[in-house]
């Protein structure tokens, strides 16, 4: 149990106006959670202080050697005024899996959860209530040792910041166009692909820029070894509904284990909808498109929950999915998960945690 | 040509004592070079200011999405008091190759060189003179946009900091033990392996920690696809002398194109020593070890110049190289390059640049 020290802001900011579209990740709340790590001393000095700049030596290892880990989850306001988190324990667990791969000291899961809850409680007034909005929570760790040379840092900073957000994809629930990448590679088994860390995202930028120029909103990555098997989208996992069956690539060591992905799989099982985690080749996907068995394609992630895919392109081959709208199953998944998140649908799987 | 603004420190630090071993990357000089980038405005406000902390928003993209690039080169003091840089244009060029892969705006090569020279001139008194010491120069760029979401940043900071250094490897020119990694992967073609960026180094830590625990000082990486071909060492390229021929893995898209690597290849050509850049499998290496044709193994990098390898291990197979000392050819390369760097050997290839 952390003993959190509080230093409240004396200059609370004005909340965004009700008609503010809350462009994702641009507005931050009044406070931030900070906690330091030092070799020999462990994690210490947990504190909630006014949101503001962080001061680091130019030699701080995070600037040079990429030792950084982040997480992303959301808090929602229910109609009856309660504040709910969605499966925060999954993020605490994934944070530590990332930490281990990155040689960052782990954070006790209950401390991670406590930090998140304390921050959300502190800045509760910032949780927006319009449909589709929420309070995005960004816990992250950075290596702060002022040292040049390749080794794990001896000092770290763990922070939690909050941002009221609207839709991540401007398209909302309209199907997006996806570019299947055949030149760049995001991650490979044995690498850092299953950790949530900056190196994977910077690796994806060049492809994303290229896809945008071609009019595609997201990139779908293939495995780095054979360049045949589907992995995931820029910031989403990917699902296919083929012949009544729900398919998603198995966690093979280079894919981020998404919390939303896990929730979709659990719902399928709960509903007795056949679901398979396995290798899926681009060829299989295009075959299913050709013979008419490909019913729906959707991405899953905290930011958009569900993002239907209506158009894919691999080299010169375009594959159209559905009729330009969201598929029936995608819609059902979206309604169920957002319903649970907002306290409107019964939480039979015990996913929400109330912040009190 | 940059118009550099100067703000000199009013509190110059004391130089390290003459008997200070100058542990690599721990001591920094009096000043730092900074320059900002903003979309639409380009690179601007070049300045040399007192060395000190950098203040960034907690949402600065570098903390989350790994958009960071760094370089490393050295300045040397000659016996007659001149200050020499070693091939700084190669670093300026590589910096931009990295920048392009990472979607960071490029820096005009002459501006990069000017910033480096101006900093070295400014803190010239910090260049140590004892044998084996030098002034390590670390130019780097970080993404500073206060934004959560995956896209290239619109703002960056370019900095140059300096650190007087002794030997990078405590072993000095004594042969090191190298662990050939068979579980983790550093980089893959299509990824970011040929860029000098944090993501590659954080990916290497877990293996390095494991190797250290086993008594090995460095990790040798294999290709991520077939796990058969030799790539490079943690922070060095690798060379083999087999049957009178000098071999090094070809630049295949996942290896950092080292300046020292390039210098060794150029010297071989200059000396008419046969040299080949090509794929080299672990099997070939071990075969050469077995049949007695493996003469020398050495790593190359700015930090140590040449680091002889006396012992390799792949899975359960140990391969011993040489007689426990540095090989003849390795020594010749070391003497020539350090001789040129210190102005003691004629610089026939035009590699040094004097800072005046
Ligand atoms: C690369 C990547 N894949 C998948 C996801 C989806 O994960 P989650 O459902 O936990 O948000 C994300 C997350 O945001 C991601 O960055
Ligand atoms: C991964 C890696 N390979 C090789 C090298 C050697 O490059 P250089 O000779 O330019 O120092 C380095 C650099 O320092 C490195 O970090």
XYZ file of C-alpha atoms and ligand atoms in Angstrom:
744
model
C 0.000 0.000 0.000
C 1.543 3.279 -1.089
C 1.685 6.188 1.261
C 0.833 8.901 -1.252
C 1.810 12.462 -0.461
C -0.574 15.075 -1.876
C 0.305 18.523 -3.093
C -2.857 20.019 -4.555
C -2.709 22.593 -7.312
C -3.478 26.126 -6.244
C -4.439 27.046 -9.803
C -6.957 24.482 -11.088
C -7.417 24.774 -14.846
C -10.705 25.430 -16.556
C -12.390 22.300 -17.868
C -12.706 21.993 -21.653
C -15.950 23.553 -22.933
C -18.855 21.125 -23.394
C -18.597 21.404 -27.182
C -14.839 20.760 -27.235
C -14.224 17.724 -29.479
C -11.439 16.624 -27.090
C -8.842 15.771 -29.694
C -7.122 12.636 -28.364
C -4.142 13.177 -26.093
C -3.855 16.966 -26.203
C -5.429 18.187 -22.930
C -4.107 17.180 -19.520
C -5.658 17.461 -16.071
C -4.584 19.364 -12.949
C -2.348 16.762 -11.346
C 0.083 13.938 -11.993
C 1.253 10.972 -9.967
C 5.003 10.515 -9.589
C 7.126 7.880 -7.860
C 10.886 7.399 -7.970
C 13.020 4.284 -8.103
C 16.601 4.048 -7.006
C 18.764 0.943 -6.930
C 18.944 -0.227 -3.307
C 16.055 1.972 -2.208
C 13.306 0.577 -4.450
C 10.200 2.533 -5.440
C 9.675 5.470 -3.112
C 8.229 8.951 -2.654
C 4.789 8.318 -4.186
C 3.166 11.704 -4.676
C 0.361 13.501 -6.473
C 1.479 16.983 -7.464
C 0.343 19.738 -9.842
C 0.683 18.691 -13.508
C 3.805 20.247 -14.954
C 7.155 19.781 -16.661
C 9.613 17.083 -15.690
C 13.234 18.110 -15.386
C 15.894 15.609 -16.468
C 19.617 15.642 -17.141
C 20.397 15.674 -20.892
C 22.261 12.423 -20.242
C 19.163 10.762 -18.737
C 19.173 7.264 -20.181
C 15.605 7.455 -21.529
C 16.744 9.997 -24.140
C 19.411 7.657 -25.482
C 18.681 4.002 -24.849
C 14.910 3.789 -25.079
C 14.233 2.322 -21.636
C 10.589 3.389 -21.353
C 7.317 1.548 -20.771
C 3.778 2.818 -21.009
C 0.225 1.693 -20.463
C -3.169 3.014 -21.538
C -6.594 2.549 -19.983
C -9.722 4.609 -19.407
C -12.085 5.846 -16.696
C -15.776 6.336 -17.486
C -18.595 8.229 -15.787
C -21.850 6.279 -15.447
C -25.269 7.930 -15.765
C -25.730 7.638 -12.011
C -22.449 9.421 -11.405
C -20.142 6.540 -10.517
C -16.597 6.349 -11.875
C -15.570 3.037 -13.434
C -12.246 1.660 -14.603
C -12.132 -1.182 -17.143
C -9.931 -4.135 -16.105
C -7.105 -2.052 -14.575
C -5.508 -5.213 -13.184
C -4.815 -6.347 -16.758
C -2.835 -3.171 -17.394
C -0.921 -3.563 -14.126
C -0.037 -7.099 -15.147
C 0.976 -6.142 -18.694
C 3.042 -3.230 -17.352
C 5.137 -5.694 -15.402
C 5.504 -8.058 -18.338
C 6.799 -5.094 -20.330
C 9.024 -4.008 -17.446
C 10.611 -7.445 -17.259
C 11.447 -7.523 -20.973
C 12.890 -3.997 -20.750
C 14.928 -4.656 -17.563
C 12.869 -2.036 -15.700
C 12.079 -2.892 -12.048
C 8.521 -4.174 -11.641
C 5.852 -2.210 -9.782
C 3.666 -4.158 -7.336
C 0.338 -4.582 -9.147
C -1.650 -3.219 -6.228
C 0.551 -0.100 -6.148
C 0.025 0.437 -9.865
C -3.748 0.142 -9.371
C -3.661 2.403 -6.320
C -1.756 5.096 -8.208
C -4.254 4.973 -11.075
C -7.262 5.117 -8.747
C -5.822 7.908 -6.613
C -5.172 10.009 -9.716
C -8.634 9.428 -11.170
C -10.196 10.266 -7.807
C -8.104 13.417 -7.550
C -9.076 14.728 -10.989
C -12.526 13.138 -11.173
C -14.128 16.398 -12.278
C -12.203 16.019 -15.556
C -14.035 12.861 -16.663
C -16.135 13.955 -19.638
C -19.657 12.598 -20.012
C -20.692 13.091 -23.633
C -21.190 9.818 -25.585
C -17.881 8.422 -26.818
C -15.772 10.437 -24.390
C -13.761 9.219 -21.407
C -10.740 9.997 -19.278
C -7.644 8.400 -20.802
C -5.087 7.244 -18.240
C -1.421 7.033 -19.209
C 0.876 5.355 -16.682
C 4.525 5.266 -17.805
C 8.057 4.602 -16.590
C 11.232 6.265 -17.868
C 14.918 5.604 -17.101
C 16.450 8.674 -15.454
C 20.070 7.750 -14.688
C 22.409 10.461 -16.007
C 24.679 7.968 -17.742
C 25.891 7.242 -21.274
C 26.544 3.559 -21.890
C 24.400 0.521 -22.547
C 23.105 -1.114 -19.357
C 19.841 -1.027 -17.380
C 19.367 2.286 -15.591
C 19.645 2.436 -11.795
C 16.981 5.131 -11.495
C 13.464 5.441 -12.870
C 10.425 7.667 -12.677
C 6.923 6.191 -12.707
C 4.226 8.710 -13.669
C 0.481 8.686 -14.265
C -1.108 11.461 -16.304
C -4.726 11.897 -17.393
C -6.322 13.292 -20.518
C -10.041 13.777 -21.262
C -10.575 12.313 -24.733
C -13.082 12.013 -27.530
C -12.803 9.525 -30.371
C -9.311 8.279 -31.256
C -10.170 7.735 -34.899
C -11.962 10.686 -36.462
C -13.889 8.103 -38.520
C -15.574 6.867 -35.326
C -17.419 3.628 -36.022
C -17.187 4.091 -39.782
C -15.029 1.423 -41.383
C -11.380 2.357 -41.856
C -9.015 1.555 -44.712
C -6.025 -0.561 -43.789
C -2.659 -0.893 -45.506
C -0.957 -4.286 -45.191
C 2.733 -3.481 -44.901
C 5.196 -5.441 -47.023
C 8.395 -3.436 -46.590
C 8.810 -2.331 -42.987
C 8.634 -4.641 -39.984
C 7.344 -3.617 -36.553
C 8.594 -6.431 -34.362
C 9.799 -10.016 -34.292
C 9.742 -12.935 -31.865
C 12.683 -12.519 -29.497
C 12.425 -8.728 -29.835
C 10.310 -6.235 -27.865
C 7.018 -6.489 -29.802
C 4.999 -7.855 -26.905
C 6.177 -5.075 -24.572
C 4.441 -1.691 -24.625
C 7.469 0.468 -25.283
C 8.457 3.359 -27.510
C 10.786 1.366 -29.769
C 7.842 -0.468 -31.342
C 5.999 2.728 -32.132
C 8.887 4.640 -33.641
C 9.515 1.590 -35.825
C 5.960 1.925 -37.158
C 6.033 5.613 -38.129
C 7.607 5.398 -41.589
C 5.023 2.867 -42.691
C 2.197 4.873 -41.155
C 3.298 8.015 -42.981
C 3.404 6.077 -46.259
C -0.048 4.553 -45.629
C -1.526 7.973 -44.817
C -0.152 9.386 -48.047
C -1.922 6.569 -49.891
C -5.191 7.393 -48.118
C -5.072 4.568 -45.575
C -5.653 5.293 -41.915
C -3.828 2.358 -40.331
C -1.116 -0.188 -41.045
C -1.531 -3.949 -40.622
C 1.754 -5.633 -39.749
C 2.928 -9.004 -40.943
C 5.365 -11.290 -39.127
C 8.961 -10.213 -39.647
C 10.216 -13.666 -40.508
C 8.087 -14.996 -43.330
C 6.129 -11.801 -44.081
C 3.042 -13.944 -44.537
C 1.220 -14.039 -41.235
C -0.955 -11.274 -39.869
C 0.118 -9.717 -36.581
C -1.694 -6.538 -35.526
C -2.577 -2.979 -36.480
C -0.621 0.133 -35.405
C -2.357 0.479 -32.036
C -4.961 -2.281 -32.224
C -5.227 -6.029 -32.373
C -7.123 -7.464 -35.311
C -10.081 -9.834 -35.611
C -11.722 -11.570 -38.551
C -15.124 -13.190 -38.726
C -14.926 -15.946 -41.306
C -17.700 -18.433 -41.874
C -19.281 -17.746 -38.481
C -15.955 -18.188 -36.682
C -14.066 -15.398 -34.928
C -10.316 -15.490 -35.612
C -7.410 -13.473 -34.256
C -3.638 -14.002 -34.512
C -2.239 -15.973 -31.593
C 0.098 -14.256 -29.114
C 3.338 -15.355 -30.705
C 5.850 -13.138 -28.932
C 5.764 -10.157 -31.267
C 2.148 -9.000 -30.785
C 0.940 -6.775 -27.957
C -1.495 -8.741 -25.767
C -4.364 -6.246 -25.880
C -6.830 -5.973 -23.015
C -9.641 -5.373 -25.513
C -8.470 -8.425 -27.492
C -8.712 -10.522 -24.362
C -12.168 -9.089 -23.629
C -13.463 -9.931 -27.121
C -12.182 -13.500 -26.837
C -13.803 -13.840 -23.399
C -17.132 -12.511 -24.699
C -17.052 -14.964 -27.618
C -16.514 -17.833 -25.198
C -19.233 -16.484 -22.903
C -21.629 -16.322 -25.866
C -20.584 -19.681 -27.283
C -19.383 -18.046 -30.483
C -16.521 -20.143 -31.891
C -13.256 -18.242 -31.501
C -9.731 -19.243 -32.483
C -6.338 -17.749 -31.705
C -3.973 -19.009 -34.382
C -1.709 -18.108 -37.287
C -3.622 -16.398 -40.083
C -1.918 -15.742 -43.397
C -2.714 -12.895 -45.755
C -3.449 -15.590 -48.304
C -6.111 -17.180 -46.115
C -7.690 -13.777 -45.579
C -7.803 -12.964 -49.273
C -9.133 -16.456 -50.082
C -11.954 -15.901 -47.590
C -12.620 -12.564 -49.213
C -12.803 -14.178 -52.622
C -15.049 -17.098 -51.726
C -17.436 -14.904 -49.738
C -16.784 -16.432 -46.303
C -15.142 -13.275 -44.908
C -17.930 -11.606 -42.946
C -16.327 -8.900 -40.799
C -12.940 -7.413 -39.924
C -12.353 -5.194 -36.901
C -9.534 -3.803 -34.809
C -9.649 -3.739 -31.005
C -7.973 -1.317 -28.609
C -8.566 0.847 -25.587
C -8.605 4.043 -27.646
C -11.475 3.139 -30.022
C -12.710 -0.126 -28.430
C -13.783 -1.473 -31.843
C -12.772 -0.101 -35.204
C -14.445 -1.772 -38.190
C -12.289 -2.348 -41.258
C -13.941 -1.981 -44.644
C -11.012 -2.042 -47.036
C -7.594 -3.696 -46.981
C -4.749 -3.430 -49.426
C -1.800 -5.773 -49.834
C 0.588 -4.783 -52.591
C -1.771 -4.199 -55.524
C -4.603 -6.271 -54.162
C -7.571 -4.501 -52.605
C -9.981 -6.478 -50.470
C -13.349 -4.928 -49.636
C -15.184 -6.118 -46.539
C -18.914 -5.784 -45.886
C -21.208 -3.137 -47.273
C -19.533 0.035 -46.023
C -21.112 -0.049 -42.576
C -20.220 -1.720 -39.305
C -20.846 -5.488 -39.188
C -23.488 -6.970 -36.930
C -21.026 -8.837 -34.722
C -18.644 -5.870 -34.471
C -21.576 -3.714 -33.382
C -22.637 -6.260 -30.761
C -19.115 -6.408 -29.334
C -18.903 -2.614 -29.316
C -22.287 -2.197 -27.612
C -21.504 -4.837 -25.009
C -18.030 -3.585 -24.058
C -18.954 0.108 -24.024
C -22.183 -0.833 -22.208
C -20.195 -2.550 -19.473
C -17.687 0.314 -19.334
C -20.508 2.823 -18.834
C -22.418 0.649 -16.338
C -25.373 0.192 -18.709
C -24.899 -3.506 -19.401
C -24.614 -6.018 -16.581
C -20.959 -6.719 -15.831
C -21.284 -10.516 -15.657
C -17.557 -11.038 -16.196
C -16.536 -8.726 -13.346
C -14.506 -6.341 -15.463
C -15.244 -2.943 -13.984
C -13.702 -1.495 -10.860
C -15.370 1.450 -9.193
C -13.231 4.353 -8.039
C -14.544 5.423 -4.643
C 25.643 28.157 -41.444
C 24.138 28.335 -37.955
C 24.045 31.585 -36.100
C 24.909 30.205 -32.668
C 23.970 32.252 -29.632
C 26.377 31.866 -26.707
C 25.521 31.975 -23.036
C 28.681 31.134 -21.123
C 28.538 29.499 -17.738
C 29.361 31.769 -14.820
C 30.284 28.762 -12.698
C 32.787 26.628 -14.632
C 33.222 23.222 -13.002
C 36.506 21.838 -11.796
C 38.165 19.457 -14.241
C 38.460 15.816 -13.169
C 41.706 15.160 -11.276
C 44.585 13.821 -13.395
C 44.309 10.390 -11.756
C 40.531 10.147 -12.304
C 39.880 6.949 -14.312
C 37.093 8.822 -16.195
C 34.456 6.102 -16.023
C 32.727 6.229 -19.417
C 29.740 8.565 -19.708
C 29.512 9.834 -16.138
C 31.120 13.315 -16.200
C 29.811 16.136 -18.371
C 31.385 19.434 -19.354
C 30.353 23.039 -18.705
C 28.107 23.625 -21.699
C 25.642 22.025 -24.074
C 24.472 22.845 -27.567
C 20.705 23.065 -28.105
C 18.576 23.750 -31.176
C 14.796 23.515 -31.566
C 12.643 22.274 -34.395
C 9.065 23.246 -34.974
C 6.866 22.211 -37.892
C 6.697 25.161 -40.298
C 9.612 26.930 -38.664
C 12.331 24.333 -39.175
C 15.461 24.089 -37.019
C 16.036 27.305 -35.126
C 17.516 28.989 -32.057
C 20.934 27.313 -32.110
C 22.589 28.060 -28.796
C 25.394 27.007 -26.488
C 24.306 27.358 -22.877
C 25.450 26.129 -19.462
C 25.071 22.338 -19.100
C 21.960 21.594 -17.110
C 18.597 19.853 -16.891
C 16.119 19.811 -19.747
C 12.509 20.505 -18.868
C 9.825 18.606 -20.792
C 6.089 18.036 -20.495
C 5.291 14.562 -19.102
C 3.393 14.014 -22.355
C 6.493 14.780 -24.467
C 6.438 12.152 -27.207
C 9.991 10.938 -26.565
C 8.869 9.441 -23.234
C 6.166 7.366 -24.910
C 6.879 6.633 -28.549
C 10.639 6.300 -28.692
C 11.336 8.968 -31.310
C 14.983 9.554 -30.442
C 18.232 9.407 -32.385
C 21.778 9.618 -31.139
C 25.323 9.685 -32.418
C 28.716 9.133 -30.830
C 32.151 10.385 -31.847
C 35.296 11.630 -30.162
C 37.685 14.582 -30.009
C 41.390 14.002 -29.315
C 44.243 16.239 -28.177
C 47.457 15.796 -30.147
C 50.886 16.071 -28.517
C 51.380 19.464 -30.152
C 48.104 20.720 -28.680
C 45.781 20.524 -31.679
C 42.224 19.217 -31.337
C 41.165 16.569 -33.847
C 37.814 15.017 -34.677
C 37.660 11.617 -36.395
C 35.429 11.530 -39.509
C 32.643 13.736 -38.096
C 31.019 13.896 -41.550
C 30.287 10.169 -41.307
C 28.338 10.759 -38.102
C 26.445 13.673 -39.624
C 25.506 11.443 -42.543
C 24.489 8.494 -40.360
C 22.476 10.830 -38.113
C 20.363 11.768 -41.100
C 19.962 8.181 -42.233
C 18.683 7.410 -38.746
C 16.485 10.515 -38.771
C 14.862 9.448 -42.018
C 14.006 5.978 -40.746
C 12.602 7.475 -37.527
C 10.585 10.231 -39.281
C 12.681 12.898 -37.539
C 13.480 15.978 -39.657
C 17.022 15.867 -41.026
C 19.731 18.286 -39.884
C 21.912 19.828 -42.598
C 25.218 17.963 -42.362
C 27.239 21.170 -42.182
C 25.068 22.382 -39.299
C 25.578 19.108 -37.449
C 29.342 19.426 -37.932
C 29.298 23.078 -36.944
C 27.413 22.327 -33.717
C 29.896 19.589 -32.816
C 32.904 21.781 -33.553
C 31.518 24.788 -31.710
C 30.868 22.674 -28.618
C 34.316 21.079 -28.661
C 35.905 24.496 -29.109
C 33.846 25.897 -26.243
C 34.808 23.143 -23.792
C 38.242 22.375 -25.231
C 39.885 22.501 -21.803
C 37.929 19.339 -20.950
C 39.723 17.131 -23.501
C 41.814 14.739 -21.432
C 45.326 13.869 -22.583
C 46.325 10.659 -20.809
C 46.794 7.655 -23.151
C 43.466 6.025 -23.996
C 41.391 9.038 -22.980
C 39.384 11.384 -25.177
C 36.370 13.684 -25.196
C 33.257 11.713 -26.105
C 30.708 13.711 -28.092
C 27.031 12.766 -27.913
C 24.745 14.553 -30.375
C 21.082 13.498 -30.025
C 17.554 14.429 -31.057
C 14.389 13.858 -29.028
C 10.700 14.386 -29.893
C 9.204 17.030 -27.620
C 5.590 17.464 -28.731
C 3.271 17.250 -25.709
C 0.944 14.744 -27.395
C -0.292 11.204 -26.776
C -0.986 9.304 -29.987
C 1.136 7.571 -32.590
C 2.431 9.934 -35.278
C 5.711 11.765 -35.933
C 6.239 14.630 -33.507
C 5.979 18.226 -34.731
C 8.672 19.453 -32.358
C 12.177 18.256 -31.591
C 15.239 19.200 -29.605
C 18.732 18.603 -30.989
C 21.431 18.591 -28.326
C 25.174 17.986 -28.149
C 26.777 17.078 -24.843
C 30.391 16.193 -24.064
C 31.992 13.765 -21.648
C 35.706 13.221 -20.952
C 36.213 9.453 -21.058
C 38.696 6.715 -20.349
C 38.365 3.158 -21.610
C 34.846 1.937 -22.431
C 35.668 -1.672 -21.633
C 37.488 -2.079 -18.327
C 39.349 -4.958 -20.031
C 41.052 -2.438 -22.332
C 42.872 -4.275 -25.095
C 42.632 -7.603 -23.305
C 40.427 -10.050 -25.191
C 36.780 -10.115 -24.111
C 34.402 -13.060 -23.816
C 31.390 -12.930 -26.099
C 28.012 -14.621 -25.740
C 26.278 -15.553 -29.013
C 22.595 -14.935 -28.335
C 20.101 -17.608 -29.376
C 16.911 -16.440 -27.641
C 16.546 -12.680 -27.930
C 16.717 -10.711 -31.165
C 18.036 -7.162 -31.474
C 16.766 -6.123 -34.884
C 15.509 -7.357 -38.235
C 15.565 -6.166 -41.832
C 12.645 -3.765 -42.295
C 12.952 -2.696 -38.657
C 15.101 0.005 -37.041
C 18.378 -1.919 -36.610
C 20.402 0.267 -38.959
C 19.269 3.456 -37.187
C 21.038 4.621 -34.039
C 18.031 4.817 -31.761
C 17.053 3.800 -28.253
C 14.706 0.998 -29.279
C 17.614 -1.163 -30.441
C 19.493 -0.755 -27.181
C 16.605 -1.435 -24.820
C 15.927 -4.573 -26.883
C 19.468 -5.731 -26.114
C 19.431 -5.293 -22.325
C 17.831 -8.582 -21.255
C 20.391 -10.553 -23.226
C 23.248 -8.423 -21.942
C 22.163 -8.966 -18.347
C 22.010 -12.730 -18.946
C 25.452 -12.728 -20.615
C 26.983 -10.758 -17.735
C 25.592 -13.227 -15.234
C 27.320 -15.984 -17.198
C 30.602 -14.062 -17.103
C 30.482 -12.727 -20.649
C 31.094 -9.046 -21.312
C 29.243 -8.629 -24.613
C 26.503 -10.193 -26.707
C 26.881 -11.164 -30.355
C 23.578 -10.930 -32.224
C 22.360 -13.266 -34.920
C 19.917 -12.365 -37.681
C 16.315 -12.410 -36.467
C 15.027 -14.460 -39.348
C 17.111 -17.598 -39.575
C 19.119 -17.149 -36.354
C 22.153 -18.390 -38.211
C 24.007 -15.374 -39.511
C 26.227 -13.117 -37.447
C 25.187 -9.468 -37.190
C 27.046 -7.364 -34.622
C 27.957 -6.965 -30.970
C 26.034 -4.798 -28.449
C 27.803 -1.571 -29.358
C 30.383 -2.765 -31.889
C 30.601 -4.269 -35.336
C 32.463 -7.546 -35.599
C 35.387 -8.715 -37.731
C 36.990 -12.094 -38.288
C 40.357 -12.877 -39.765
C 40.123 -16.288 -41.392
C 42.856 -17.745 -43.530
C 44.462 -14.357 -44.144
C 41.162 -12.805 -45.183
C 39.308 -10.147 -43.193
C 35.545 -10.786 -42.994
C 32.684 -8.751 -41.592
C 28.907 -9.155 -41.963
C 27.513 -7.132 -44.847
C 25.205 -4.171 -44.122
C 21.954 -6.018 -44.547
C 19.467 -3.535 -43.119
C 19.584 -4.640 -39.488
C 23.205 -3.795 -38.624
C 24.468 -0.371 -37.586
C 26.897 0.938 -40.225
C 29.779 1.714 -37.879
C 32.268 4.455 -38.682
C 35.059 2.320 -37.234
C 33.839 -0.627 -39.347
C 34.082 1.521 -42.446
C 37.559 2.694 -41.407
C 38.811 -0.870 -40.927
C 37.504 -1.893 -44.347
C 39.144 1.170 -45.927
C 42.465 0.407 -44.255
C 42.345 -3.207 -45.482
C 41.781 -1.983 -49.022
C 44.529 0.612 -48.612
C 46.898 -2.118 -47.423
C 45.810 -4.646 -50.033
C 44.619 -7.007 -47.340
C 41.722 -9.051 -48.757
C 38.479 -7.981 -47.085
C 34.931 -9.226 -47.635
C 31.569 -7.924 -46.500
C 29.176 -10.855 -46.687
C 26.918 -13.203 -44.765
C 28.831 -15.203 -42.164
C 27.121 -18.038 -40.338
C 27.926 -19.204 -36.829
C 28.608 -22.577 -38.412
C 31.259 -21.126 -40.713
C 32.886 -19.415 -37.760
C 32.983 -22.559 -35.671
C 34.270 -24.582 -38.624
C 37.110 -22.091 -39.046
C 37.788 -22.383 -35.341
C 37.944 -26.158 -35.620
C 40.169 -26.400 -38.678
C 42.582 -23.790 -37.387
C 41.935 -21.140 -40.044
C 40.344 -18.661 -37.589
C 43.166 -16.257 -36.782
C 41.600 -13.264 -35.042
C 38.237 -11.871 -33.928
C 37.694 -8.253 -32.953
C 34.904 -5.773 -32.389
C 35.055 -2.207 -33.719
C 33.410 0.914 -32.322
C 34.064 4.522 -31.401
C 34.125 3.754 -27.689
C 36.961 1.190 -27.686
C 38.167 1.463 -31.313
C 39.204 -2.223 -31.356
C 38.191 -4.833 -28.838
C 39.832 -8.228 -29.325
C 37.642 -11.281 -28.718
C 39.293 -14.318 -27.174
C 36.336 -16.551 -26.334
C 32.893 -17.051 -27.868
C 30.033 -19.202 -26.703
C 27.069 -20.409 -28.722
C 24.667 -22.590 -26.768
C 27.011 -25.147 -25.182
C 29.844 -24.661 -27.621
C 32.835 -22.601 -26.563
C 35.223 -21.336 -29.206
C 38.614 -20.045 -28.098
C 40.458 -17.595 -30.341
C 44.197 -16.910 -30.298
C 46.524 -17.263 -27.351
C 44.884 -14.923 -24.831
C 46.489 -11.748 -26.169
C 45.583 -9.315 -28.929
C 46.161 -10.573 -32.480
C 48.784 -9.043 -34.701
C 46.330 -7.649 -37.219
C 43.991 -6.301 -34.524
C 46.944 -4.541 -32.940
C 47.996 -3.037 -36.264
C 44.477 -1.727 -36.897
C 44.319 -0.327 -33.375
C 47.709 1.370 -33.631
C 46.915 2.859 -37.025
C 43.479 4.236 -36.174
C 44.434 5.594 -32.760
C 47.655 6.919 -34.311
C 45.670 8.858 -36.906
C 43.209 10.058 -34.265
C 46.059 11.412 -32.130
C 47.940 12.925 -35.065
C 50.888 10.521 -34.661
C 50.364 8.537 -37.853
C 50.066 10.238 -41.218
C 46.407 10.733 -42.105
C 46.695 9.518 -45.701
C 42.965 8.866 -45.983
C 41.983 12.384 -44.862
C 39.974 11.284 -41.836
C 40.753 13.890 -39.225
C 39.262 17.349 -38.979
C 40.965 19.954 -36.857
C 38.860 22.108 -34.561
C 40.202 25.644 -34.784
C 0.520 -2.080 -30.736
C -0.791 -2.195 -30.044
N -1.549 -3.291 -30.249
C -2.725 -3.467 -29.632
C -3.234 -2.527 -28.753
C -4.543 -2.750 -28.083
O -4.364 -3.017 -26.696
P -5.484 -2.646 -25.636
O -6.711 -3.370 -26.055
O -4.937 -3.138 -24.333
O -5.661 -1.170 -25.659
C -2.478 -1.383 -28.499
C -2.930 -0.405 -27.565
O -3.265 0.423 -27.265
C -1.242 -1.207 -29.162
O -0.506 -0.110 -28.957
C 24.892 -1.241 -32.226
C 26.209 -0.652 -32.608
N 26.952 -1.251 -33.546
C 28.143 -0.765 -33.926
C 28.664 0.396 -33.372
C 29.982 0.935 -33.841
O 29.789 2.115 -34.575
P 30.927 3.246 -34.634
O 32.145 2.560 -35.163
O 30.383 4.273 -35.546
O 31.102 3.744 -33.249
C 27.926 1.066 -32.393
C 28.393 2.292 -31.828
O 28.755 2.869 -31.180
C 26.678 0.522 -31.991
O 25.964 1.117 -31.041
